[in-house]
Amino acid sequence: MKFSIIMPSFNQKRFIERSIQSVLRQSYNNFELIIVDGASTDGTHEILDKYRHHCSKVLIEPDNGQSDALNKGFSLASGDVFGWLNSDDIYEPGAFQLAAAAFESHKNIKVFFGDWNDIDENDRVIQRRHAFDFSTKHHLYEGFHCNSQAMFWRKPVHRRFGKFDLKLHRTMDYEMILSFGENETDRSFLRTDTVLAGFRQHESQKTRGMDAKVIAEHKYIAEKHSVSHKFSRRGRWLHRLYRLRRFRWYVKRAGLGYALKKIIGSAAAKRFLTVFRA
């Protein structure tokens, strides 16, 4: 079973070497690493030249954004299982081995995913993020409960998905996972409690909350997938319903304190627990 890992890159000289090393140091060595760099100007090319002989393909040329880079990369993939690692994130040791074993022992599983850590600029763990069993409707109405950097999927899944939408610059991962859920079944997703990846938090990262551009992209995705009611009164009620599901899963995975902290914030959670335990 061969893994194809696609790494889109643009001006990530500070972190890309650690991302590459996290792939090369995997104990499971049947993989190809394809790096697609959008003509970086910060010296990233020096790092890519250093590791070029370890990669199946290094493509350096201007692109139309991350979605375009991903499309270029996945079009070159020849493996049986695909993964996408951004050039500032990392895989945890043993991630490929664990995924390969899961796919080998569960022939009906199409997508394998697990927990991930938020990490800082020096690779220190900020917090652990707990994934929970996949639900397409939950992903649609309430949001992420898995991370594309801590996820692997079979080649036919990606072929059914097709291509990333070039109109999406911030939420292409959200649409990809939504499409996986729509095209496959929830039962074809398998979750592990193990941490598979590190998602880096830093000042220059592109993904930082729900601003106007992100909301606009979500509305575009909803219309494209014929679920515009997501932003209606009914959609808001469904959001609350799946928010409750998230709370229940957080309690199950990490306890009441963690669940309250994630749902209502640290200060409010502390006040609640003080009263609750009195």
PDB file of C-alpha atoms in Angstrom:
ATOM      1  CA  MET A   1       0.000   0.000   0.000  1.00  0.00           C
ATOM      2  CA  LYS A   2       1.578   3.218  -1.198  1.00  0.00           C
ATOM      3  CA  PHE A   3       0.889   6.635   0.338  1.00  0.00           C
ATOM      4  CA  SER A   4       0.873   9.845  -1.701  1.00  0.00           C
ATOM      5  CA  ILE A   5       1.445  12.943   0.427  1.00  0.00           C
ATOM      6  CA  ILE A   6       0.760  16.308  -1.175  1.00  0.00           C
ATOM      7  CA  MET A   7       2.397  19.368   0.370  1.00  0.00           C
ATOM      8  CA  PRO A   8       1.315  22.774  -0.987  1.00  0.00           C
ATOM      9  CA  SER A   9       3.799  25.509  -0.146  1.00  0.00           C
ATOM     10  CA  PHE A  10       4.172  29.258  -0.327  1.00  0.00           C
ATOM     11  CA  ASN A  11       6.690  31.299   1.673  1.00  0.00           C
ATOM     12  CA  GLN A  12       7.048  28.812   4.531  1.00  0.00           C
ATOM     13  CA  LYS A  13      10.849  28.669   4.753  1.00  0.00           C
ATOM     14  CA  ARG A  14      10.641  28.868   8.527  1.00  0.00           C
ATOM     15  CA  PHE A  15       8.609  25.667   8.888  1.00  0.00           C
ATOM     16  CA  ILE A  16       8.725  23.584   5.708  1.00  0.00           C
ATOM     17  CA  GLU A  17      11.862  21.647   6.622  1.00  0.00           C
ATOM     18  CA  ARG A  18      10.168  20.341   9.767  1.00  0.00           C
ATOM     19  CA  SER A  19       7.112  19.404   7.700  1.00  0.00           C
ATOM     20  CA  ILE A  20       9.257  17.497   5.196  1.00  0.00           C
ATOM     21  CA  GLN A  21      11.195  15.739   7.948  1.00  0.00           C
ATOM     22  CA  SER A  22       7.964  14.607   9.612  1.00  0.00           C
ATOM     23  CA  VAL A  23       7.163  12.735   6.394  1.00  0.00           C
ATOM     24  CA  LEU A  24      10.645  11.333   5.767  1.00  0.00           C
ATOM     25  CA  ARG A  25      10.988  10.054   9.340  1.00  0.00           C
ATOM     26  CA  GLN A  26       7.875   7.876   9.175  1.00  0.00           C
ATOM     27  CA  SER A  27       8.569   4.223   9.978  1.00  0.00           C
ATOM     28  CA  TYR A  28       6.321   3.207   7.083  1.00  0.00           C
ATOM     29  CA  ASN A  29       8.459   3.929   4.025  1.00  0.00           C
ATOM     30  CA  ASN A  30       6.221   3.091   1.055  1.00  0.00           C
ATOM     31  CA  PHE A  31       5.244   6.645   0.194  1.00  0.00           C
ATOM     32  CA  GLU A  32       5.825   9.464  -2.242  1.00  0.00           C
ATOM     33  CA  LEU A  33       6.095  13.112  -1.260  1.00  0.00           C
ATOM     34  CA  ILE A  34       4.938  15.658  -3.826  1.00  0.00           C
ATOM     35  CA  ILE A  35       5.641  19.311  -3.037  1.00  0.00           C
ATOM     36  CA  VAL A  36       3.951  22.068  -5.018  1.00  0.00           C
ATOM     37  CA  ASP A  37       5.412  25.501  -4.323  1.00  0.00           C
ATOM     38  CA  GLY A  38       3.773  28.638  -5.686  1.00  0.00           C
ATOM     39  CA  ALA A  39       7.049  30.404  -6.555  1.00  0.00           C
ATOM     40  CA  SER A  40       7.980  31.394  -2.997  1.00  0.00           C
ATOM     41  CA  THR A  41      10.145  34.476  -2.536  1.00  0.00           C
ATOM     42  CA  ASP A  42      11.416  33.892   1.017  1.00  0.00           C
ATOM     43  CA  GLY A  43      14.158  31.360   0.328  1.00  0.00           C
ATOM     44  CA  THR A  44      11.938  28.267   0.496  1.00  0.00           C
ATOM     45  CA  HIS A  45      13.631  27.075  -2.716  1.00  0.00           C
ATOM     46  CA  GLU A  46      16.891  26.551  -0.819  1.00  0.00           C
ATOM     47  CA  ILE A  47      15.137  24.088   1.484  1.00  0.00           C
ATOM     48  CA  LEU A  48      13.438  22.364  -1.448  1.00  0.00           C
ATOM     49  CA  ASP A  49      16.770  21.954  -3.250  1.00  0.00           C
ATOM     50  CA  LYS A  50      18.176  20.301  -0.132  1.00  0.00           C
ATOM     51  CA  TYR A  51      15.396  17.687  -0.047  1.00  0.00           C
ATOM     52  CA  ARG A  52      14.625  17.383  -3.759  1.00  0.00           C
ATOM     53  CA  HIS A  53      16.217  13.925  -4.044  1.00  0.00           C
ATOM     54  CA  HIS A  54      13.925  12.668  -1.241  1.00  0.00           C
ATOM     55  CA  CYS A  55      10.770  13.771  -3.060  1.00  0.00           C
ATOM     56  CA  SER A  56       8.986  12.108  -5.931  1.00  0.00           C
ATOM     57  CA  LYS A  57       8.196  15.506  -7.398  1.00  0.00           C
ATOM     58  CA  VAL A  58       8.950  19.128  -6.556  1.00  0.00           C
ATOM     59  CA  LEU A  59       6.972  21.560  -8.676  1.00  0.00           C
ATOM     60  CA  ILE A  60       7.884  25.237  -8.411  1.00  0.00           C
ATOM     61  CA  GLU A  61       5.762  27.660 -10.407  1.00  0.00           C
ATOM     62  CA  PRO A  62       3.224  30.443  -9.857  1.00  0.00           C
ATOM     63  CA  ASP A  63      -0.275  29.237  -9.073  1.00  0.00           C
ATOM     64  CA  ASN A  64      -3.761  30.553  -8.452  1.00  0.00           C
ATOM     65  CA  GLY A  65      -3.761  29.830  -4.736  1.00  0.00           C
ATOM     66  CA  GLN A  66      -3.672  26.790  -2.493  1.00  0.00           C
ATOM     67  CA  SER A  67      -6.582  25.038  -4.204  1.00  0.00           C
ATOM     68  CA  ASP A  68      -4.705  25.221  -7.503  1.00  0.00           C
ATOM     69  CA  ALA A  69      -1.537  23.879  -5.879  1.00  0.00           C
ATOM     70  CA  LEU A  70      -3.471  20.979  -4.362  1.00  0.00           C
ATOM     71  CA  ASN A  71      -5.040  20.115  -7.705  1.00  0.00           C
ATOM     72  CA  LYS A  72      -1.612  20.044  -9.336  1.00  0.00           C
ATOM     73  CA  GLY A  73      -0.233  17.832  -6.598  1.00  0.00           C
ATOM     74  CA  PHE A  74      -3.044  15.300  -6.467  1.00  0.00           C
ATOM     75  CA  SER A  75      -3.032  15.007 -10.273  1.00  0.00           C
ATOM     76  CA  LEU A  76       0.518  13.635  -9.938  1.00  0.00           C
ATOM     77  CA  ALA A  77      -0.286  11.198  -7.119  1.00  0.00           C
ATOM     78  CA  SER A  78       0.212   7.503  -7.892  1.00  0.00           C
ATOM     79  CA  GLY A  79      -0.438   5.978  -4.476  1.00  0.00           C
ATOM     80  CA  ASP A  80      -3.290   3.943  -3.039  1.00  0.00           C
ATOM     81  CA  VAL A  81      -3.853   6.251  -0.060  1.00  0.00           C
ATOM     82  CA  PHE A  82      -3.709  10.040  -0.136  1.00  0.00           C
ATOM     83  CA  GLY A  83      -2.800  12.629   2.467  1.00  0.00           C
ATOM     84  CA  TRP A  84      -2.473  16.418   2.502  1.00  0.00           C
ATOM     85  CA  LEU A  85       0.069  18.112   4.755  1.00  0.00           C
ATOM     86  CA  ASN A  86       0.482  21.867   4.748  1.00  0.00           C
ATOM     87  CA  SER A  87       4.047  23.137   4.736  1.00  0.00           C
ATOM     88  CA  ASP A  88       3.815  24.495   8.277  1.00  0.00           C
ATOM     89  CA  ASP A  89       2.230  21.394   9.856  1.00  0.00           C
ATOM     90  CA  ILE A  90       3.706  18.012  10.808  1.00  0.00           C
ATOM     91  CA  TYR A  91       2.827  14.340  10.964  1.00  0.00           C
ATOM     92  CA  GLU A  92       3.353  12.522  14.237  1.00  0.00           C
ATOM     93  CA  PRO A  93       5.720   9.512  14.195  1.00  0.00           C
ATOM     94  CA  GLY A  94       3.918   6.306  13.246  1.00  0.00           C
ATOM     95  CA  ALA A  95       0.990   8.027  11.531  1.00  0.00           C
ATOM     96  CA  PHE A  96       1.475   6.222   8.197  1.00  0.00           C
ATOM     97  CA  GLN A  97       1.945   2.843   9.862  1.00  0.00           C
ATOM     98  CA  LEU A  98      -1.233   3.234  11.867  1.00  0.00           C
ATOM     99  CA  ALA A  99      -3.223   4.346   8.819  1.00  0.00           C
ATOM    100  CA  ALA A 100      -1.879   1.506   6.665  1.00  0.00           C
ATOM    101  CA  ALA A 101      -2.816  -1.058   9.305  1.00  0.00           C
ATOM    102  CA  ALA A 102      -6.314   0.407   9.551  1.00  0.00           C
ATOM    103  CA  PHE A 103      -6.893   0.288   5.800  1.00  0.00           C
ATOM    104  CA  GLU A 104      -5.485  -3.245   5.548  1.00  0.00           C
ATOM    105  CA  SER A 105      -7.676  -4.605   8.332  1.00  0.00           C
ATOM    106  CA  HIS A 106     -10.843  -2.679   7.411  1.00  0.00           C
ATOM    107  CA  LYS A 107     -11.399  -3.116   3.686  1.00  0.00           C
ATOM    108  CA  ASN A 108     -14.679  -1.193   3.828  1.00  0.00           C
ATOM    109  CA  ILE A 109     -13.079   1.904   5.357  1.00  0.00           C
ATOM    110  CA  LYS A 110     -12.525   4.766   2.926  1.00  0.00           C
ATOM    111  CA  VAL A 111     -11.274   7.540   5.246  1.00  0.00           C
ATOM    112  CA  PHE A 112      -9.096   7.217   8.357  1.00  0.00           C
ATOM    113  CA  PHE A 113      -8.636  10.114  10.788  1.00  0.00           C
ATOM    114  CA  GLY A 114      -7.568  10.856  14.327  1.00  0.00           C
ATOM    115  CA  ASP A 115      -6.700  13.445  16.948  1.00  0.00           C
ATOM    116  CA  TRP A 116      -4.291  16.297  16.351  1.00  0.00           C
ATOM    117  CA  ASN A 117      -2.272  18.705  18.458  1.00  0.00           C
ATOM    118  CA  ASP A 118      -2.221  22.453  18.120  1.00  0.00           C
ATOM    119  CA  ILE A 119       1.491  23.292  18.193  1.00  0.00           C
ATOM    120  CA  ASP A 120       3.383  26.558  18.461  1.00  0.00           C
ATOM    121  CA  GLU A 121       6.222  27.914  16.338  1.00  0.00           C
ATOM    122  CA  ASN A 122       8.721  25.769  18.286  1.00  0.00           C
ATOM    123  CA  ASP A 123       6.710  22.520  17.985  1.00  0.00           C
ATOM    124  CA  ARG A 124       5.507  22.717  21.585  1.00  0.00           C
ATOM    125  CA  VAL A 125       2.021  21.314  22.140  1.00  0.00           C
ATOM    126  CA  ILE A 126      -0.530  24.018  22.949  1.00  0.00           C
ATOM    127  CA  GLN A 127      -3.471  21.674  23.307  1.00  0.00           C
ATOM    128  CA  ARG A 128      -4.744  18.339  22.110  1.00  0.00           C
ATOM    129  CA  ARG A 129      -7.735  18.359  19.788  1.00  0.00           C
ATOM    130  CA  HIS A 130     -10.114  15.430  20.217  1.00  0.00           C
ATOM    131  CA  ALA A 131     -11.778  14.121  17.075  1.00  0.00           C
ATOM    132  CA  PHE A 132     -15.058  12.249  17.320  1.00  0.00           C
ATOM    133  CA  ASP A 133     -17.025   9.882  15.118  1.00  0.00           C
ATOM    134  CA  PHE A 134     -17.729  11.393  11.737  1.00  0.00           C
ATOM    135  CA  SER A 135     -21.137  12.764  10.790  1.00  0.00           C
ATOM    136  CA  THR A 136     -21.714  14.513   7.463  1.00  0.00           C
ATOM    137  CA  LYS A 137     -24.602  16.504   8.910  1.00  0.00           C
ATOM    138  CA  HIS A 138     -22.533  17.563  11.901  1.00  0.00           C
ATOM    139  CA  HIS A 139     -19.762  18.751   9.591  1.00  0.00           C
ATOM    140  CA  LEU A 140     -22.306  20.646   7.512  1.00  0.00           C
ATOM    141  CA  TYR A 141     -24.265  22.373  10.268  1.00  0.00           C
ATOM    142  CA  GLU A 142     -21.825  22.758  13.155  1.00  0.00           C
ATOM    143  CA  GLY A 143     -18.346  22.457  11.705  1.00  0.00           C
ATOM    144  CA  PHE A 144     -15.100  20.540  11.830  1.00  0.00           C
ATOM    145  CA  HIS A 145     -14.713  17.572  14.149  1.00  0.00           C
ATOM    146  CA  CYS A 146     -11.711  16.214  12.285  1.00  0.00           C
ATOM    147  CA  ASN A 147      -8.700  17.842  10.632  1.00  0.00           C
ATOM    148  CA  SER A 148      -7.536  17.275   7.058  1.00  0.00           C
ATOM    149  CA  GLN A 149      -3.919  17.194   8.276  1.00  0.00           C
ATOM    150  CA  ALA A 150      -4.786  14.224  10.518  1.00  0.00           C
ATOM    151  CA  MET A 151      -6.643  12.327   7.806  1.00  0.00           C
ATOM    152  CA  PHE A 152      -5.883   9.775   5.091  1.00  0.00           C
ATOM    153  CA  TRP A 153      -8.205   8.537   2.353  1.00  0.00           C
ATOM    154  CA  ARG A 154      -8.210   5.969  -0.416  1.00  0.00           C
ATOM    155  CA  LYS A 155      -7.496   7.068  -3.982  1.00  0.00           C
ATOM    156  CA  PRO A 156     -11.058   6.376  -5.292  1.00  0.00           C
ATOM    157  CA  VAL A 157     -12.440   8.728  -2.625  1.00  0.00           C
ATOM    158  CA  HIS A 158     -10.388  11.560  -4.060  1.00  0.00           C
ATOM    159  CA  ARG A 159     -11.304  10.680  -7.622  1.00  0.00           C
ATOM    160  CA  ARG A 160     -15.000  10.912  -6.716  1.00  0.00           C
ATOM    161  CA  PHE A 161     -14.351  14.233  -5.004  1.00  0.00           C
ATOM    162  CA  GLY A 162     -12.717  15.627  -8.134  1.00  0.00           C
ATOM    163  CA  LYS A 163     -10.894  18.929  -7.847  1.00  0.00           C
ATOM    164  CA  PHE A 164     -10.601  21.716  -5.315  1.00  0.00           C
ATOM    165  CA  ASP A 165     -12.622  24.792  -6.207  1.00  0.00           C
ATOM    166  CA  LEU A 166     -10.311  27.645  -7.223  1.00  0.00           C
ATOM    167  CA  LYS A 167     -12.806  30.117  -5.758  1.00  0.00           C
ATOM    168  CA  LEU A 168     -11.997  28.792  -2.282  1.00  0.00           C
ATOM    169  CA  HIS A 169      -8.901  30.195  -0.596  1.00  0.00           C
ATOM    170  CA  ARG A 170      -9.658  29.501   3.079  1.00  0.00           C
ATOM    171  CA  THR A 171     -12.228  26.699   3.245  1.00  0.00           C
ATOM    172  CA  MET A 172     -11.154  24.158   0.635  1.00  0.00           C
ATOM    173  CA  ASP A 173     -10.544  21.612   3.401  1.00  0.00           C
ATOM    174  CA  TYR A 174     -14.082  22.083   4.713  1.00  0.00           C
ATOM    175  CA  GLU A 175     -15.579  21.446   1.271  1.00  0.00           C
ATOM    176  CA  MET A 176     -13.317  18.452   0.676  1.00  0.00           C
ATOM    177  CA  ILE A 177     -14.452  16.738   3.872  1.00  0.00           C
ATOM    178  CA  LEU A 178     -18.078  17.675   3.192  1.00  0.00           C
ATOM    179  CA  SER A 179     -17.813  16.104  -0.265  1.00  0.00           C
ATOM    180  CA  PHE A 180     -16.214  12.979   1.190  1.00  0.00           C
ATOM    181  CA  GLY A 181     -19.201  12.646   3.504  1.00  0.00           C
ATOM    182  CA  GLU A 182     -21.719  13.247   0.727  1.00  0.00           C
ATOM    183  CA  ASN A 183     -20.056  10.795  -1.665  1.00  0.00           C
ATOM    184  CA  GLU A 184     -19.283   8.036   0.831  1.00  0.00           C
ATOM    185  CA  THR A 185     -21.152   7.004   3.988  1.00  0.00           C
ATOM    186  CA  ASP A 186     -20.493   8.052   7.565  1.00  0.00           C
ATOM    187  CA  ARG A 187     -19.690   4.419   8.379  1.00  0.00           C
ATOM    188  CA  SER A 188     -16.852   4.434   5.854  1.00  0.00           C
ATOM    189  CA  PHE A 189     -14.940   6.857   8.126  1.00  0.00           C
ATOM    190  CA  LEU A 190     -12.812   5.252  10.848  1.00  0.00           C
ATOM    191  CA  ARG A 191     -11.524   7.242  13.819  1.00  0.00           C
ATOM    192  CA  THR A 192      -8.557   6.552  16.066  1.00  0.00           C
ATOM    193  CA  ASP A 193      -7.918   8.142  19.460  1.00  0.00           C
ATOM    194  CA  THR A 194      -4.247   8.505  18.509  1.00  0.00           C
ATOM    195  CA  VAL A 195      -2.725  11.881  17.628  1.00  0.00           C
ATOM    196  CA  LEU A 196      -1.752  11.770  13.945  1.00  0.00           C
ATOM    197  CA  ALA A 197      -0.593  15.316  13.242  1.00  0.00           C
ATOM    198  CA  GLY A 198       0.403  18.706  14.557  1.00  0.00           C
ATOM    199  CA  PHE A 199      -1.489  21.790  13.349  1.00  0.00           C
ATOM    200  CA  ARG A 200       0.732  24.825  13.737  1.00  0.00           C
ATOM    201  CA  GLN A 201      -0.518  28.077  15.248  1.00  0.00           C
ATOM    202  CA  HIS A 202       1.503  31.142  14.223  1.00  0.00           C
ATOM    203  CA  GLU A 203       0.963  34.785  13.375  1.00  0.00           C
ATOM    204  CA  SER A 204       1.209  34.429   9.600  1.00  0.00           C
ATOM    205  CA  GLN A 205      -0.994  31.360   9.185  1.00  0.00           C
ATOM    206  CA  LYS A 206      -3.895  31.664   6.770  1.00  0.00           C
ATOM    207  CA  THR A 207      -6.480  29.862   8.887  1.00  0.00           C
ATOM    208  CA  ARG A 208      -7.334  32.121  11.824  1.00  0.00           C
ATOM    209  CA  GLY A 209     -11.002  32.154  12.728  1.00  0.00           C
ATOM    210  CA  MET A 210     -14.272  33.104  11.064  1.00  0.00           C
ATOM    211  CA  ASP A 211     -13.822  36.437   9.321  1.00  0.00           C
ATOM    212  CA  ALA A 212     -15.991  37.892   6.542  1.00  0.00           C
ATOM    213  CA  LYS A 213     -14.083  36.068   3.788  1.00  0.00           C
ATOM    214  CA  VAL A 214     -14.517  32.703   5.485  1.00  0.00           C
ATOM    215  CA  ILE A 215     -18.240  33.298   6.040  1.00  0.00           C
ATOM    216  CA  ALA A 216     -18.645  34.291   2.387  1.00  0.00           C
ATOM    217  CA  GLU A 217     -16.925  31.095   1.293  1.00  0.00           C
ATOM    218  CA  HIS A 218     -19.151  28.999   3.568  1.00  0.00           C
ATOM    219  CA  LYS A 219     -22.229  30.599   2.015  1.00  0.00           C
ATOM    220  CA  TYR A 220     -20.848  29.845  -1.438  1.00  0.00           C
ATOM    221  CA  ILE A 221     -20.253  26.205  -0.486  1.00  0.00           C
ATOM    222  CA  ALA A 222     -23.763  25.900   0.965  1.00  0.00           C
ATOM    223  CA  GLU A 223     -25.309  27.211  -2.240  1.00  0.00           C
ATOM    224  CA  LYS A 224     -23.080  24.997  -4.373  1.00  0.00           C
ATOM    225  CA  HIS A 225     -24.104  21.900  -2.399  1.00  0.00           C
ATOM    226  CA  SER A 226     -27.799  22.895  -2.355  1.00  0.00           C
ATOM    227  CA  VAL A 227     -27.898  23.373   1.418  1.00  0.00           C
ATOM    228  CA  SER A 228     -28.476  27.130   1.619  1.00  0.00           C
ATOM    229  CA  HIS A 229     -30.952  26.479   4.450  1.00  0.00           C
ATOM    230  CA  LYS A 230     -27.840  26.085   6.616  1.00  0.00           C
ATOM    231  CA  PHE A 231     -28.070  29.845   7.160  1.00  0.00           C
ATOM    232  CA  SER A 232     -31.823  29.871   7.806  1.00  0.00           C
ATOM    233  CA  ARG A 233     -33.642  29.639  11.130  1.00  0.00           C
ATOM    234  CA  ARG A 234     -33.825  25.866  10.682  1.00  0.00           C
ATOM    235  CA  GLY A 235     -30.097  25.761  10.059  1.00  0.00           C
ATOM    236  CA  ARG A 236     -29.395  27.694  13.249  1.00  0.00           C
ATOM    237  CA  TRP A 237     -31.454  25.200  15.258  1.00  0.00           C
ATOM    238  CA  LEU A 238     -29.563  22.321  13.658  1.00  0.00           C
ATOM    239  CA  HIS A 239     -26.323  24.070  14.540  1.00  0.00           C
ATOM    240  CA  ARG A 240     -27.388  24.113  18.205  1.00  0.00           C
ATOM    241  CA  LEU A 241     -28.384  20.449  18.030  1.00  0.00           C
ATOM    242  CA  TYR A 242     -25.009  19.383  16.690  1.00  0.00           C
ATOM    243  CA  ARG A 243     -23.290  21.719  19.125  1.00  0.00           C
ATOM    244  CA  LEU A 244     -24.840  19.558  21.833  1.00  0.00           C
ATOM    245  CA  ARG A 245     -23.437  16.482  20.089  1.00  0.00           C
ATOM    246  CA  ARG A 246     -20.011  18.106  20.171  1.00  0.00           C
ATOM    247  CA  PHE A 247     -20.373  18.752  23.917  1.00  0.00           C
ATOM    248  CA  ARG A 248     -21.326  15.127  24.562  1.00  0.00           C
ATOM    249  CA  TRP A 249     -18.348  13.886  22.589  1.00  0.00           C
ATOM    250  CA  TYR A 250     -15.977  16.232  24.405  1.00  0.00           C
ATOM    251  CA  VAL A 251     -17.253  14.907  27.732  1.00  0.00           C
ATOM    252  CA  LYS A 252     -16.788  11.354  26.490  1.00  0.00           C
ATOM    253  CA  ARG A 253     -13.290  11.948  25.149  1.00  0.00           C
ATOM    254  CA  ALA A 254     -11.813  14.354  27.696  1.00  0.00           C
ATOM    255  CA  GLY A 255     -14.189  14.995  30.581  1.00  0.00           C
ATOM    256  CA  LEU A 256     -16.660  17.657  31.694  1.00  0.00           C
ATOM    257  CA  GLY A 257     -14.062  20.345  32.388  1.00  0.00           C
ATOM    258  CA  TYR A 258     -12.604  20.112  28.890  1.00  0.00           C
ATOM    259  CA  ALA A 259     -16.068  20.101  27.317  1.00  0.00           C
ATOM    260  CA  LEU A 260     -17.167  23.215  29.191  1.00  0.00           C
ATOM    261  CA  LYS A 261     -13.929  25.007  28.376  1.00  0.00           C
ATOM    262  CA  LYS A 262     -14.307  24.323  24.656  1.00  0.00           C
ATOM    263  CA  ILE A 263     -18.001  25.186  24.493  1.00  0.00           C
ATOM    264  CA  ILE A 264     -18.412  28.168  26.832  1.00  0.00           C
ATOM    265  CA  GLY A 265     -14.823  29.324  27.404  1.00  0.00           C
ATOM    266  CA  SER A 266     -12.244  28.885  30.163  1.00  0.00           C
ATOM    267  CA  ALA A 267     -13.500  31.526  32.616  1.00  0.00           C
ATOM    268  CA  ALA A 268     -17.147  30.470  32.433  1.00  0.00           C
ATOM    269  CA  ALA A 269     -16.174  26.807  32.724  1.00  0.00           C
ATOM    270  CA  LYS A 270     -14.141  27.539  35.853  1.00  0.00           C
ATOM    271  CA  ARG A 271     -17.073  29.366  37.470  1.00  0.00           C
ATOM    272  CA  PHE A 272     -19.463  26.545  36.592  1.00  0.00           C
ATOM    273  CA  LEU A 273     -17.207  23.829  37.981  1.00  0.00           C
ATOM    274  CA  THR A 274     -16.624  25.821  41.188  1.00  0.00           C
ATOM    275  CA  VAL A 275     -20.378  25.957  41.817  1.00  0.00           C
ATOM    276  CA  PHE A 276     -20.951  22.389  40.605  1.00  0.00           C
ATOM    277  CA  ARG A 277     -18.343  20.932  42.963  1.00  0.00           C
ATOM    278  CA  ALA A 278     -19.310  23.067  45.991  1.00  0.00           C
TER     279      ALA A 278
END
